[in-house]
mmCIF file of C-alpha atoms in Angstrom:
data_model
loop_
_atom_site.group_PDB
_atom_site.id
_atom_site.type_symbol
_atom_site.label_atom_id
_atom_site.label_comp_id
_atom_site.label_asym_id
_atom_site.label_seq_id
_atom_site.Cartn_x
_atom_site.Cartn_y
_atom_site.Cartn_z
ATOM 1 C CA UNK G 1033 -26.374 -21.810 -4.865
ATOM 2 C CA UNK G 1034 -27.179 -18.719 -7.010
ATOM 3 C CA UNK G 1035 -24.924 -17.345 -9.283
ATOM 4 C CA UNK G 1036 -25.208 -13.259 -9.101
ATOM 5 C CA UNK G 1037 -22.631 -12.887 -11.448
ATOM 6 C CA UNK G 1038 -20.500 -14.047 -14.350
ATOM 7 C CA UNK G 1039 -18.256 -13.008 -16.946
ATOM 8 C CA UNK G 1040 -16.668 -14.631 -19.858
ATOM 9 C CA UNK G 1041 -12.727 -14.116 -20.406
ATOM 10 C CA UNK G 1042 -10.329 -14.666 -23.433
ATOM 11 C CA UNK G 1043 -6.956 -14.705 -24.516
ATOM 12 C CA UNK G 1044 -4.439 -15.629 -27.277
ATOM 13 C CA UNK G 1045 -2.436 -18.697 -26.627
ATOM 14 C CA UNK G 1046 -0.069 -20.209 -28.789
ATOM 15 C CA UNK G 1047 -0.551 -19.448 -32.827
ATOM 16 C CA UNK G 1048 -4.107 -17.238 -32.952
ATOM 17 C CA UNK G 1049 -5.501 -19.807 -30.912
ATOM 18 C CA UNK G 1050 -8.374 -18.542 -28.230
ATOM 19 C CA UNK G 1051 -9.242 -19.970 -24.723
ATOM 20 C CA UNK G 1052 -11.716 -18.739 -22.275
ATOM 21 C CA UNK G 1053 -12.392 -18.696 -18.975
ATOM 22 C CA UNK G 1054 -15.839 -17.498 -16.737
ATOM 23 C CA UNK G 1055 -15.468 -15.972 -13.758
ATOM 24 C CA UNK G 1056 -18.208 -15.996 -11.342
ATOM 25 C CA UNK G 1057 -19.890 -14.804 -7.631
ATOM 26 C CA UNK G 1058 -22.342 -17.145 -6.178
ATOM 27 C CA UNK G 1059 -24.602 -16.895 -2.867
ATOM 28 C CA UNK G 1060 -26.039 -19.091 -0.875
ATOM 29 C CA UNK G 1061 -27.564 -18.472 2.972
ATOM 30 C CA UNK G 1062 -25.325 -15.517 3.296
ATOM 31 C CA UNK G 1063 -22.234 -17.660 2.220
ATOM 32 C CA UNK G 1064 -20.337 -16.177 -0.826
ATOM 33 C CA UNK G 1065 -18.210 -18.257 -3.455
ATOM 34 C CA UNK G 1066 -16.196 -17.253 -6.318
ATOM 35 C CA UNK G 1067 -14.684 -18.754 -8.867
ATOM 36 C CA UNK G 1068 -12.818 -19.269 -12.088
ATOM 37 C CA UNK G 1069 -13.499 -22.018 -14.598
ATOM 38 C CA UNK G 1070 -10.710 -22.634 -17.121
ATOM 39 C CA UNK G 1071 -11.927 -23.892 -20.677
ATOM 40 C CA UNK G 1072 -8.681 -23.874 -22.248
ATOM 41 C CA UNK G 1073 -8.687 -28.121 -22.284
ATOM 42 C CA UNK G 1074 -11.983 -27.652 -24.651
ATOM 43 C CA UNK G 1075 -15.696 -27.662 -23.252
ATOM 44 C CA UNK G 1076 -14.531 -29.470 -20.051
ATOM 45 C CA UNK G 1077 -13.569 -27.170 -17.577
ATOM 46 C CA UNK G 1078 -11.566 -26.797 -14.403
ATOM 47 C CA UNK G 1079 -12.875 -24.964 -11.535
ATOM 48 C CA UNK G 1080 -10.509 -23.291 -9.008
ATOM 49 C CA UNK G 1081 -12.268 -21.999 -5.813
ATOM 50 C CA UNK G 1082 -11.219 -18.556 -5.418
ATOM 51 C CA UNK G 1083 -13.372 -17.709 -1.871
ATOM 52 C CA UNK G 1084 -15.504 -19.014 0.367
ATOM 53 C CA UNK G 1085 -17.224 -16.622 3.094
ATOM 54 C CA UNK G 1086 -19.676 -14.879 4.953
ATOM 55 C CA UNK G 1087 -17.242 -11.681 3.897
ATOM 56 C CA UNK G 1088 -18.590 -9.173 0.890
ATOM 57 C CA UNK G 1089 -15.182 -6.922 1.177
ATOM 58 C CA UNK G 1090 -13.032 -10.119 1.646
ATOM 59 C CA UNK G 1091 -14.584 -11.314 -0.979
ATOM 60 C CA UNK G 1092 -14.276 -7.923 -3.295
ATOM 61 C CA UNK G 1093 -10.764 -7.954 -2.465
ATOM 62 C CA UNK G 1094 -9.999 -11.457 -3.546
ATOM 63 C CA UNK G 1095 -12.054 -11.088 -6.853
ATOM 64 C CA UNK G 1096 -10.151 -7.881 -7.660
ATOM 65 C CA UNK G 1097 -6.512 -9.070 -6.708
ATOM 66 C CA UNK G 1098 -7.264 -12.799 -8.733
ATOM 67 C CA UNK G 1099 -8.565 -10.868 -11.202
ATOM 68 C CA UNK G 1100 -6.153 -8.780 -12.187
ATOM 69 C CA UNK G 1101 -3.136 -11.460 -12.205
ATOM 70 C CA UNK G 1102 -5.390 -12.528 -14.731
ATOM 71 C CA UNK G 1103 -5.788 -9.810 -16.828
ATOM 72 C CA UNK G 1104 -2.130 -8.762 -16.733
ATOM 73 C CA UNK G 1105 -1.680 -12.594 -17.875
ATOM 74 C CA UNK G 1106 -3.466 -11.567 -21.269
ATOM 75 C CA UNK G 1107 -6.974 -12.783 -20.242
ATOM 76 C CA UNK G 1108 -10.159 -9.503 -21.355
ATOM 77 C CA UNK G 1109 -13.583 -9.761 -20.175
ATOM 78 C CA UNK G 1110 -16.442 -10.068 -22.621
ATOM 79 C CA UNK G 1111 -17.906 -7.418 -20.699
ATOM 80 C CA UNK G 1112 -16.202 -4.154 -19.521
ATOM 81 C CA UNK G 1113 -16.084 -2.183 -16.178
ATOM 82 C CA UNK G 1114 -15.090 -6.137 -14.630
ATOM 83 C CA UNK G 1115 -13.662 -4.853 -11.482
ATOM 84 C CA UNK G 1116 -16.485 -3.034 -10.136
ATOM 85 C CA UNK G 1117 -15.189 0.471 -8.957
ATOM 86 C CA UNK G 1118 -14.587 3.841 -10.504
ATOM 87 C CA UNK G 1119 -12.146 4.360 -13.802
ATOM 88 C CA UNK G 1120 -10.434 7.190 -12.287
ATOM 89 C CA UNK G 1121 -7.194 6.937 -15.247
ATOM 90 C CA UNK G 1122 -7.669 10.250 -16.636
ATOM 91 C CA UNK G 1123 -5.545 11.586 -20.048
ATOM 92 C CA UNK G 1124 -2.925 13.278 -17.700
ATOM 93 C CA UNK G 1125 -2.705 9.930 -15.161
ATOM 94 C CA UNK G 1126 -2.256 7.436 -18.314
ATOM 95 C CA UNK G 1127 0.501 9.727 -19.893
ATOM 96 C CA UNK G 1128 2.139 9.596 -16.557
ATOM 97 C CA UNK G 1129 2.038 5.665 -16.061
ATOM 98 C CA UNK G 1130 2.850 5.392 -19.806
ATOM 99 C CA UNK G 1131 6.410 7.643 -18.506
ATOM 100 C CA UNK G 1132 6.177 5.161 -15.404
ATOM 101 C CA UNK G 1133 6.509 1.868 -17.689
ATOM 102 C CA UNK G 1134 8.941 2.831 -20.304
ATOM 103 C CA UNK G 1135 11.413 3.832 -17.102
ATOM 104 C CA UNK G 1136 10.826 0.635 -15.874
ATOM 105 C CA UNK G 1137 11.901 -1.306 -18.941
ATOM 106 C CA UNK G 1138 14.407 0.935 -20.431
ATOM 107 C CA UNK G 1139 15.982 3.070 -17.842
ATOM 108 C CA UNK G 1140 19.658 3.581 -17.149
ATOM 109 C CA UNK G 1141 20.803 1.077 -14.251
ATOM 110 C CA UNK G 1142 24.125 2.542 -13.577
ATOM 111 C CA UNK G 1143 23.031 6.003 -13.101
ATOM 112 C CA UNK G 1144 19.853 4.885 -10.954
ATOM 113 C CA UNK G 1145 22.450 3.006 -9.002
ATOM 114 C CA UNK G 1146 24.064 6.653 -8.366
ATOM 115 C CA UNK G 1147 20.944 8.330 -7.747
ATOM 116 C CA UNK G 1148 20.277 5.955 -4.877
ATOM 117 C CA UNK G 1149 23.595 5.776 -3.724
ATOM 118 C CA UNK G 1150 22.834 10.059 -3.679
ATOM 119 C CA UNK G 1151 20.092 9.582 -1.587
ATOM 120 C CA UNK G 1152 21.225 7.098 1.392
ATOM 121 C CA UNK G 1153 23.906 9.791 1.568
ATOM 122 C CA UNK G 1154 21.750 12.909 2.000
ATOM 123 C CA UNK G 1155 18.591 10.734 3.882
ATOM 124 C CA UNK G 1156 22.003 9.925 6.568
ATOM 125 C CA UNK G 1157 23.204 13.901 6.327
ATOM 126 C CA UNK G 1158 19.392 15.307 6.494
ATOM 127 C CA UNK G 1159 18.570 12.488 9.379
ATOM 128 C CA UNK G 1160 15.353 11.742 6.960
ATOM 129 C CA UNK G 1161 14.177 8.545 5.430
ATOM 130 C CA UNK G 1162 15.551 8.104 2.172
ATOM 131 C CA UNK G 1163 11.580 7.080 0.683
ATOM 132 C CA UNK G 1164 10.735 10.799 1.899
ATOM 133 C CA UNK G 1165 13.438 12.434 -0.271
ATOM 134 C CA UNK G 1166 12.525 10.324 -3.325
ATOM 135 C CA UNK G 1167 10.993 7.514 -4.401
ATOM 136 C CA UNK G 1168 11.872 4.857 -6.455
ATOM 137 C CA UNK G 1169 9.583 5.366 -9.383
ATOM 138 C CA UNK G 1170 11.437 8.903 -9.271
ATOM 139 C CA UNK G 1171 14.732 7.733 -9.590
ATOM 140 C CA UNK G 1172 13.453 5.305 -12.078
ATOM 141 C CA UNK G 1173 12.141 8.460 -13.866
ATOM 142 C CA UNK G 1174 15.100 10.559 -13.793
ATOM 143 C CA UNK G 1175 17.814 7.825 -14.568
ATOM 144 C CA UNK G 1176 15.812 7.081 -17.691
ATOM 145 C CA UNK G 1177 14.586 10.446 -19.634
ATOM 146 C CA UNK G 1178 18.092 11.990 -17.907
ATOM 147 C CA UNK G 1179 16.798 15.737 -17.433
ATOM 148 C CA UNK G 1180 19.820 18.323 -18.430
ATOM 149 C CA UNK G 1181 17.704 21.291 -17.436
ATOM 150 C CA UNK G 1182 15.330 22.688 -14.493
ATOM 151 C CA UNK G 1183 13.185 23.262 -17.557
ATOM 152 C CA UNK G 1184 13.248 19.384 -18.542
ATOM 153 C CA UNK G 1185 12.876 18.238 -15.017
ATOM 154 C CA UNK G 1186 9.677 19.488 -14.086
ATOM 155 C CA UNK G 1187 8.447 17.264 -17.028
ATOM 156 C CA UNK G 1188 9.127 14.450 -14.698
ATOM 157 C CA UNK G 1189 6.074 13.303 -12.736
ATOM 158 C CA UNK G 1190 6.452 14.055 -8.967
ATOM 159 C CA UNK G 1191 8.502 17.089 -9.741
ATOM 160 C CA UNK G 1192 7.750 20.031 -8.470
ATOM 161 C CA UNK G 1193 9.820 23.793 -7.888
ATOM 162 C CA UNK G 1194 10.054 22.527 -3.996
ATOM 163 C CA UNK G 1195 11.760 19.693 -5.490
ATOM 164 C CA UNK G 1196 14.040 21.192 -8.003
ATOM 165 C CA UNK G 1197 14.727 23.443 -5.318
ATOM 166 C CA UNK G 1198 16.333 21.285 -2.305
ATOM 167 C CA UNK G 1199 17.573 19.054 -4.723
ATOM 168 C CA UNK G 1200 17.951 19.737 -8.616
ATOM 169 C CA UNK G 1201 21.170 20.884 -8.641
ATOM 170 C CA UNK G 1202 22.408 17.205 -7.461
ATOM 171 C CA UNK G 1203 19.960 15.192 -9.717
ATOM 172 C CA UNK G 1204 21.533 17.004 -12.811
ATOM 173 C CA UNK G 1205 25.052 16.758 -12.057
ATOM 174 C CA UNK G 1206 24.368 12.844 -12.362
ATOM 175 C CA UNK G 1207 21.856 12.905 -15.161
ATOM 176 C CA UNK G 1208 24.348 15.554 -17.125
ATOM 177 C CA UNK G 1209 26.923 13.303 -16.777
ATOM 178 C CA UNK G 1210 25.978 10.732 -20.025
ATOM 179 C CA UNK G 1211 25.006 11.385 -23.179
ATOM 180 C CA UNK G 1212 21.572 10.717 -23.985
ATOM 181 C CA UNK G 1213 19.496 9.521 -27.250
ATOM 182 C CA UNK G 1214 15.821 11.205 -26.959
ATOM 183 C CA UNK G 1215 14.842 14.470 -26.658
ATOM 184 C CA UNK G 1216 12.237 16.450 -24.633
ATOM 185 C CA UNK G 1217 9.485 16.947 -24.390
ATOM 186 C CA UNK G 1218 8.472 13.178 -23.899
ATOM 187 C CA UNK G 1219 5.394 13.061 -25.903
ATOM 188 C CA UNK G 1220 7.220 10.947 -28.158
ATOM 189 C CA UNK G 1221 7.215 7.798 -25.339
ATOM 190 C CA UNK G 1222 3.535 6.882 -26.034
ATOM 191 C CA UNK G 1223 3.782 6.271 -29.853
ATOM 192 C CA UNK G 1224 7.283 3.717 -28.968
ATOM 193 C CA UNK G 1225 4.931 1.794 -26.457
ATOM 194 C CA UNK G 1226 3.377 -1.683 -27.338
ATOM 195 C CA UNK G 1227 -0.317 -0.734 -26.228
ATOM 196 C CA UNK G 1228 -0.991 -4.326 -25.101
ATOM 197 C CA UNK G 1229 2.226 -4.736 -23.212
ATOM 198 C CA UNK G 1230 1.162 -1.550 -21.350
ATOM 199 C CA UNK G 1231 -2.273 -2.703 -20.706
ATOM 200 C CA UNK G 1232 -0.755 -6.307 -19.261
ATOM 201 C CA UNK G 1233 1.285 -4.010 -16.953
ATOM 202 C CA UNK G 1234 -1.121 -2.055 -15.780
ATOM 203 C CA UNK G 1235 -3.310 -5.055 -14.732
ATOM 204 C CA UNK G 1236 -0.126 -6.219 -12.732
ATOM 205 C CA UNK G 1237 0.364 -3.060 -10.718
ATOM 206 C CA UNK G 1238 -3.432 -3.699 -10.260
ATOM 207 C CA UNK G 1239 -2.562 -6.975 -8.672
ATOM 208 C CA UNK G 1240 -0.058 -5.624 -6.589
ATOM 209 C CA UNK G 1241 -2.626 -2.309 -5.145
ATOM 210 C CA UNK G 1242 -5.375 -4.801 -4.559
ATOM 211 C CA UNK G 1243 -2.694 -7.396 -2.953
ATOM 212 C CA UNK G 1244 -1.751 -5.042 -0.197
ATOM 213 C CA UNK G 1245 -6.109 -4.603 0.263
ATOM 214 C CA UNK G 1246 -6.577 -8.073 1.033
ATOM 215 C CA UNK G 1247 -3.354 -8.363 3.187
ATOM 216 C CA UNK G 1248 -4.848 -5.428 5.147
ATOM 217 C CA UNK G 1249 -8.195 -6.653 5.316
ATOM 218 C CA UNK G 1250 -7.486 -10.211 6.455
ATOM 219 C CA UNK G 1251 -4.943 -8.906 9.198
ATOM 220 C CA UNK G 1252 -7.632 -6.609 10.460
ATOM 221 C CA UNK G 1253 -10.176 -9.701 10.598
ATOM 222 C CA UNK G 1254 -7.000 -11.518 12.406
ATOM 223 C CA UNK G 1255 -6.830 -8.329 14.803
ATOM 224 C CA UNK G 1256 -10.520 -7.924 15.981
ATOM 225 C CA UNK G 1257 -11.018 -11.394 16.599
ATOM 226 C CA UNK G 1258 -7.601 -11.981 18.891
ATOM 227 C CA UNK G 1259 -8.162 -8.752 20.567
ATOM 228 C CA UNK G 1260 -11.939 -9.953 20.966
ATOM 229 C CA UNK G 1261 -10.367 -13.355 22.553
ATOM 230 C CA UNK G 1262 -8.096 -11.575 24.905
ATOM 231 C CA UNK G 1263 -4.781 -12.390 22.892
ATOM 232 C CA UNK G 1264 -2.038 -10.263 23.326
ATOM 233 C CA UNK G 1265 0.765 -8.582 20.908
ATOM 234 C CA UNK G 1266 2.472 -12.028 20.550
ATOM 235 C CA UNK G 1267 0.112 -13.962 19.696
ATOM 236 C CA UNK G 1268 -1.391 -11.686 17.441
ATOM 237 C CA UNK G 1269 2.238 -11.454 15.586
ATOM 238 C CA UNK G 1270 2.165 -15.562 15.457
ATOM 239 C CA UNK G 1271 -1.489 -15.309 14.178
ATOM 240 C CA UNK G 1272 -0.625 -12.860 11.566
ATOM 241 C CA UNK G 1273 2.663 -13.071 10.949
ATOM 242 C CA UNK G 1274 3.025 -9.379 11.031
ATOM 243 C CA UNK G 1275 6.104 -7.631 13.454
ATOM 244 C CA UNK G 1276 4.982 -6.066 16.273
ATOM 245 C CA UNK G 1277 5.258 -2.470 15.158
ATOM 246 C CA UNK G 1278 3.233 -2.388 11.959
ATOM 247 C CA UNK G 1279 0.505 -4.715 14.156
ATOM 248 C CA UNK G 1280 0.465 -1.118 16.457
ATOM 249 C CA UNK G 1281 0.042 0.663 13.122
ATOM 250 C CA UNK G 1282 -3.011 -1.034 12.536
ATOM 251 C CA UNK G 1283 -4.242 -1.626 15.967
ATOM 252 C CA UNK G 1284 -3.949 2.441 15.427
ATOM 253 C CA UNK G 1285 -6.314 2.506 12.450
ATOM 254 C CA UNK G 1286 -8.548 0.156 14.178
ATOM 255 C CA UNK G 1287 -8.743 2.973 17.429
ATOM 256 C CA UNK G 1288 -9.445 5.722 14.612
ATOM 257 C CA UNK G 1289 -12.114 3.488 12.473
ATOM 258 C CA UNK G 1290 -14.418 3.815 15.655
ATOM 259 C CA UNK G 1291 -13.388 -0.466 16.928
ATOM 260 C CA UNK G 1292 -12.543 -0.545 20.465
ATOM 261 C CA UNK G 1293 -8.870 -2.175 21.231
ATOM 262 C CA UNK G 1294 -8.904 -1.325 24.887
ATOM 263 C CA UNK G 1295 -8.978 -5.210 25.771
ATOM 264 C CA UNK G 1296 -5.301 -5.224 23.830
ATOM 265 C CA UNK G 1297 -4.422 -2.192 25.500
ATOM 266 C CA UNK G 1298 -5.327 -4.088 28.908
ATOM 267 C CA UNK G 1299 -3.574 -6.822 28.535
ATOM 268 C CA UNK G 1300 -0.442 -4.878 27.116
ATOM 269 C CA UNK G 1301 -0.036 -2.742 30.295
ATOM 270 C CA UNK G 1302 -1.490 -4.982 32.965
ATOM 271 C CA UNK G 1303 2.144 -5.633 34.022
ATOM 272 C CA UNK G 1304 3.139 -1.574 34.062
ATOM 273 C CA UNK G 1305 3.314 -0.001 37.314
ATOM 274 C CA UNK G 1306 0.283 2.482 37.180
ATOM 275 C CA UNK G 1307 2.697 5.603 38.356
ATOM 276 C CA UNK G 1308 4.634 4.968 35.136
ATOM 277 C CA UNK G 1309 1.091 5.012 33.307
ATOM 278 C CA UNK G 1310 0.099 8.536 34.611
ATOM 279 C CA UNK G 1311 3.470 9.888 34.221
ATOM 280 C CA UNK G 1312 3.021 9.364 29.924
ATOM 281 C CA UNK G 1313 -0.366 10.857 30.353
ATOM 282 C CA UNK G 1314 0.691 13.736 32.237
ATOM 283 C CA UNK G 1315 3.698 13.855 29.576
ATOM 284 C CA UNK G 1316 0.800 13.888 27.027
ATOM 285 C CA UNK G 1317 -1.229 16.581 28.687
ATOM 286 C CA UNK G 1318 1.882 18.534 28.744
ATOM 287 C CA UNK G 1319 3.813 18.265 25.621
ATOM 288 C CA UNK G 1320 1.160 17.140 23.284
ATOM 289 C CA UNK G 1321 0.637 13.713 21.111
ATOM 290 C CA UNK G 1322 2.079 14.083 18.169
ATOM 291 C CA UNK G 1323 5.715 13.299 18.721
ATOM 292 C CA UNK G 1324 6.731 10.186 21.062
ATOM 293 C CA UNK G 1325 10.066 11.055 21.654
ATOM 294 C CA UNK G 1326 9.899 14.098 23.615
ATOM 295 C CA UNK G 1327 7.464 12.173 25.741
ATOM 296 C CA UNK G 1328 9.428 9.531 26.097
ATOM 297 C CA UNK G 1329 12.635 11.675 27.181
ATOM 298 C CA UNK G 1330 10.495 13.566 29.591
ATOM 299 C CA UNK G 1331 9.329 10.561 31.439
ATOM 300 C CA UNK G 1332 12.658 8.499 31.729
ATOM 301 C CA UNK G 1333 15.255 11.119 30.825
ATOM 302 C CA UNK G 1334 16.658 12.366 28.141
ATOM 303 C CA UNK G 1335 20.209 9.671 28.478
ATOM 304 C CA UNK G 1336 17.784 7.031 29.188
ATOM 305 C CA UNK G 1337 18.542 3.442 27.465
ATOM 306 C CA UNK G 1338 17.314 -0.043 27.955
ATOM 307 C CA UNK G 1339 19.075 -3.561 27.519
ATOM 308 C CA UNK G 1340 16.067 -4.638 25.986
ATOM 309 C CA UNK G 1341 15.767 -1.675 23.641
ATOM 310 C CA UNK G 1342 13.429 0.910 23.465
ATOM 311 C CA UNK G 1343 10.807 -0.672 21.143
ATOM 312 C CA UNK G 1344 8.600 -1.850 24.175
ATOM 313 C CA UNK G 1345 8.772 1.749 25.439
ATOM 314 C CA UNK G 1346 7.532 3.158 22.299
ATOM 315 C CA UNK G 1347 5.028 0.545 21.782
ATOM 316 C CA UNK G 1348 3.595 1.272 25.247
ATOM 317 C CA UNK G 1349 3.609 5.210 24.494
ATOM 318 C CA UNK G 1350 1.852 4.006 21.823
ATOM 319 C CA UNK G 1351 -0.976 1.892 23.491
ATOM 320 C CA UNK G 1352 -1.415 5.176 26.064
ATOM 321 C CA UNK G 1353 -2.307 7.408 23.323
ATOM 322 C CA UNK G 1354 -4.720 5.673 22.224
ATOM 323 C CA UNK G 1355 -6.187 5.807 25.180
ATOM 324 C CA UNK G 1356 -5.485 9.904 26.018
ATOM 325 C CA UNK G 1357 -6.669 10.321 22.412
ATOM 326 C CA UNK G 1358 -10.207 8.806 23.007
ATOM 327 C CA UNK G 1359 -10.573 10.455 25.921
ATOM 328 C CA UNK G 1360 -9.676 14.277 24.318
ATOM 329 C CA UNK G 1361 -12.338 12.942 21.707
ATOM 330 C CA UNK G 1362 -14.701 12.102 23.863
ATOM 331 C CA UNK G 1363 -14.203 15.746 25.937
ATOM 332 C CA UNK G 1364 -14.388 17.626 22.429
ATOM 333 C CA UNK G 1365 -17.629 15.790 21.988
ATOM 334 C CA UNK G 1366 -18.871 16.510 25.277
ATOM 335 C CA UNK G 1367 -18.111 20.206 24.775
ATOM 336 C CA UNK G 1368 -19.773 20.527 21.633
ATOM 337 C CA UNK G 1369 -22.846 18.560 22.979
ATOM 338 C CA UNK G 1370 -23.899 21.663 24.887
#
């Protein structure tokens, strides 16, 4: 085997005392390895196999995710720019995460708790998902610094005028409600901030970003090859161990990616009467493909309900647009051909 890469690692441990660790990417006949060899025992070292694979991305995506659960552990590389992809963290970005962190170790827990108890209320008034009113990190945010002015809340990150707007007035009534010990503006949060602690927690919310990569990576490698095998949505959900509805989310992504899923699609509908098929399409060609639910109230009726719930309905007006959006696609293309 070759090694095409390697990089020595360090951390503290105990009183002042050093360890290392190398990390290296071997090759061999198109077969990639990677690994991490441990010298904190002394000069003998043990070797954990990271990956082993014909897979450069998979690969990538392991070496990033291992890596950083590493790094937020305390380990540095001898040599920078380890994980291989653009340092995007501007001035502006790192005085935002630096907000980020301190919320999520010092913020107020009873008046978060009320600032998500505000939201499921208005999410169930507005009919909306509560993520899509606010997010957590914003709660975090606000329940922490605890705004008392318009003026002080668009120094939050993720607040905007639209924002204050729909929904200031509420956030203050909560945040007004306690008295508070810092001031704004919050230029003073960088310079209470243990630099190293915030470095360790950036490599963990590294972890976590390059986590959900290799999770969606390997489930796509799980999708092409069942859907390449003939298996259907149920197998695919054993294989995976992903519910049915996010496997349609990616079977989605697949379709717009340019891989062809029509063998799922096949064996999803083999058993639907083909009336019921054109009457979706038809429903398509009529109403349009963005929304499912007028489609779905125009084919079986807008009182229409199902002892087995309407889940297989939607996952089978699903699987049809797919297959009316390749074909509008494919008739742009045509069009434009000429």
């Amino acid at each position: 085997m070759q090694i095409v890469f390697m990089n020595r690692l360090s951390r503290i441990s105990g009183v002042d005392q050093e360890v290392y660790a190398q990390l290296w990417i071997g090759e061999e006949e198109g077969i990639w390895s990677l690994g991490w060899r441990d010298f904190s025992g002394g000069e003998n070292y043990i070797e954990n196999l990271w990956y082993e694979g014909g897979s450069w991305n998979e690969m990538l995506c392991v070496y990033r995710h291992e890596l950083a659960v590493k790094m937020g552990d305390g380990y540095r590389p001898l040599i920078d720019g380890i994980f291989h992809e653009e340092d995007s963290l501007t001035g502006r970005n790192q005085e935002q995460l630096k907000l980020q962190y301190y919320s999520e170790h010092y913020g107020n827990e009873a008046i978060y708790e009320e600032l998500c108890a505000w939201r499921r209320g208005k999410a169930s008034s507005e009919r909306k998902a509560p993520y899509i009113l606010a997010s957590n990190r914003l709660l975090r945010l606000l329940s922490t610094f605890l705004p008392h002015t318009p003026e002080e809340l668009m120094q939050i990150p993720g607040v905007g005028e639209g924002k204050i707007a729909q929904f200031g007035a509420d956030w203050l009534v909560i945040t007004t409600a306690v008295a508070r010990e810092h001031a704004f503006p919050l230029n003073w949060v960088h310079e209470v901030i243990e630099e190293e602690s915030f470095v360790s927690w950036l490599y963990k919310q590294k972890e976590v970003k390059y986590k959900k990569q290799l999770e969606r990576l390997r489930l796509r490698r799980i999708l092409l090859q069942g859907i390449e095998n003939g298996l259907g949505l149920e197998q695919l959900k054993v294989n995976s161990g992903v519910n049915r509805r996010e496997l349609i989310e990616a079977v989605e992504e697949l379709e717009r990616e340019g891989y062809s899923v029509e063998k799922l699609i096949h064996v999803e509908l083999g058993n639907m009467p083909q009336n019921e098929q054109d009457a979706i399409w038809n429903a398509y060609v009529e109403l349009g493909d963005l929304f499912l639910k007028p489609v779905l109230h125009k084919v079986y009726g807008d009182d229409f309900s199902a002892a087995e719930g309407l889940d297989i309905y939607y996952e089978r007006l699903r699987l049809i647009r797919i297959r009316f959006r390749r074909e509008q696609t494919h008739k742009v293309g045509m069009a434009t051909s000429f």
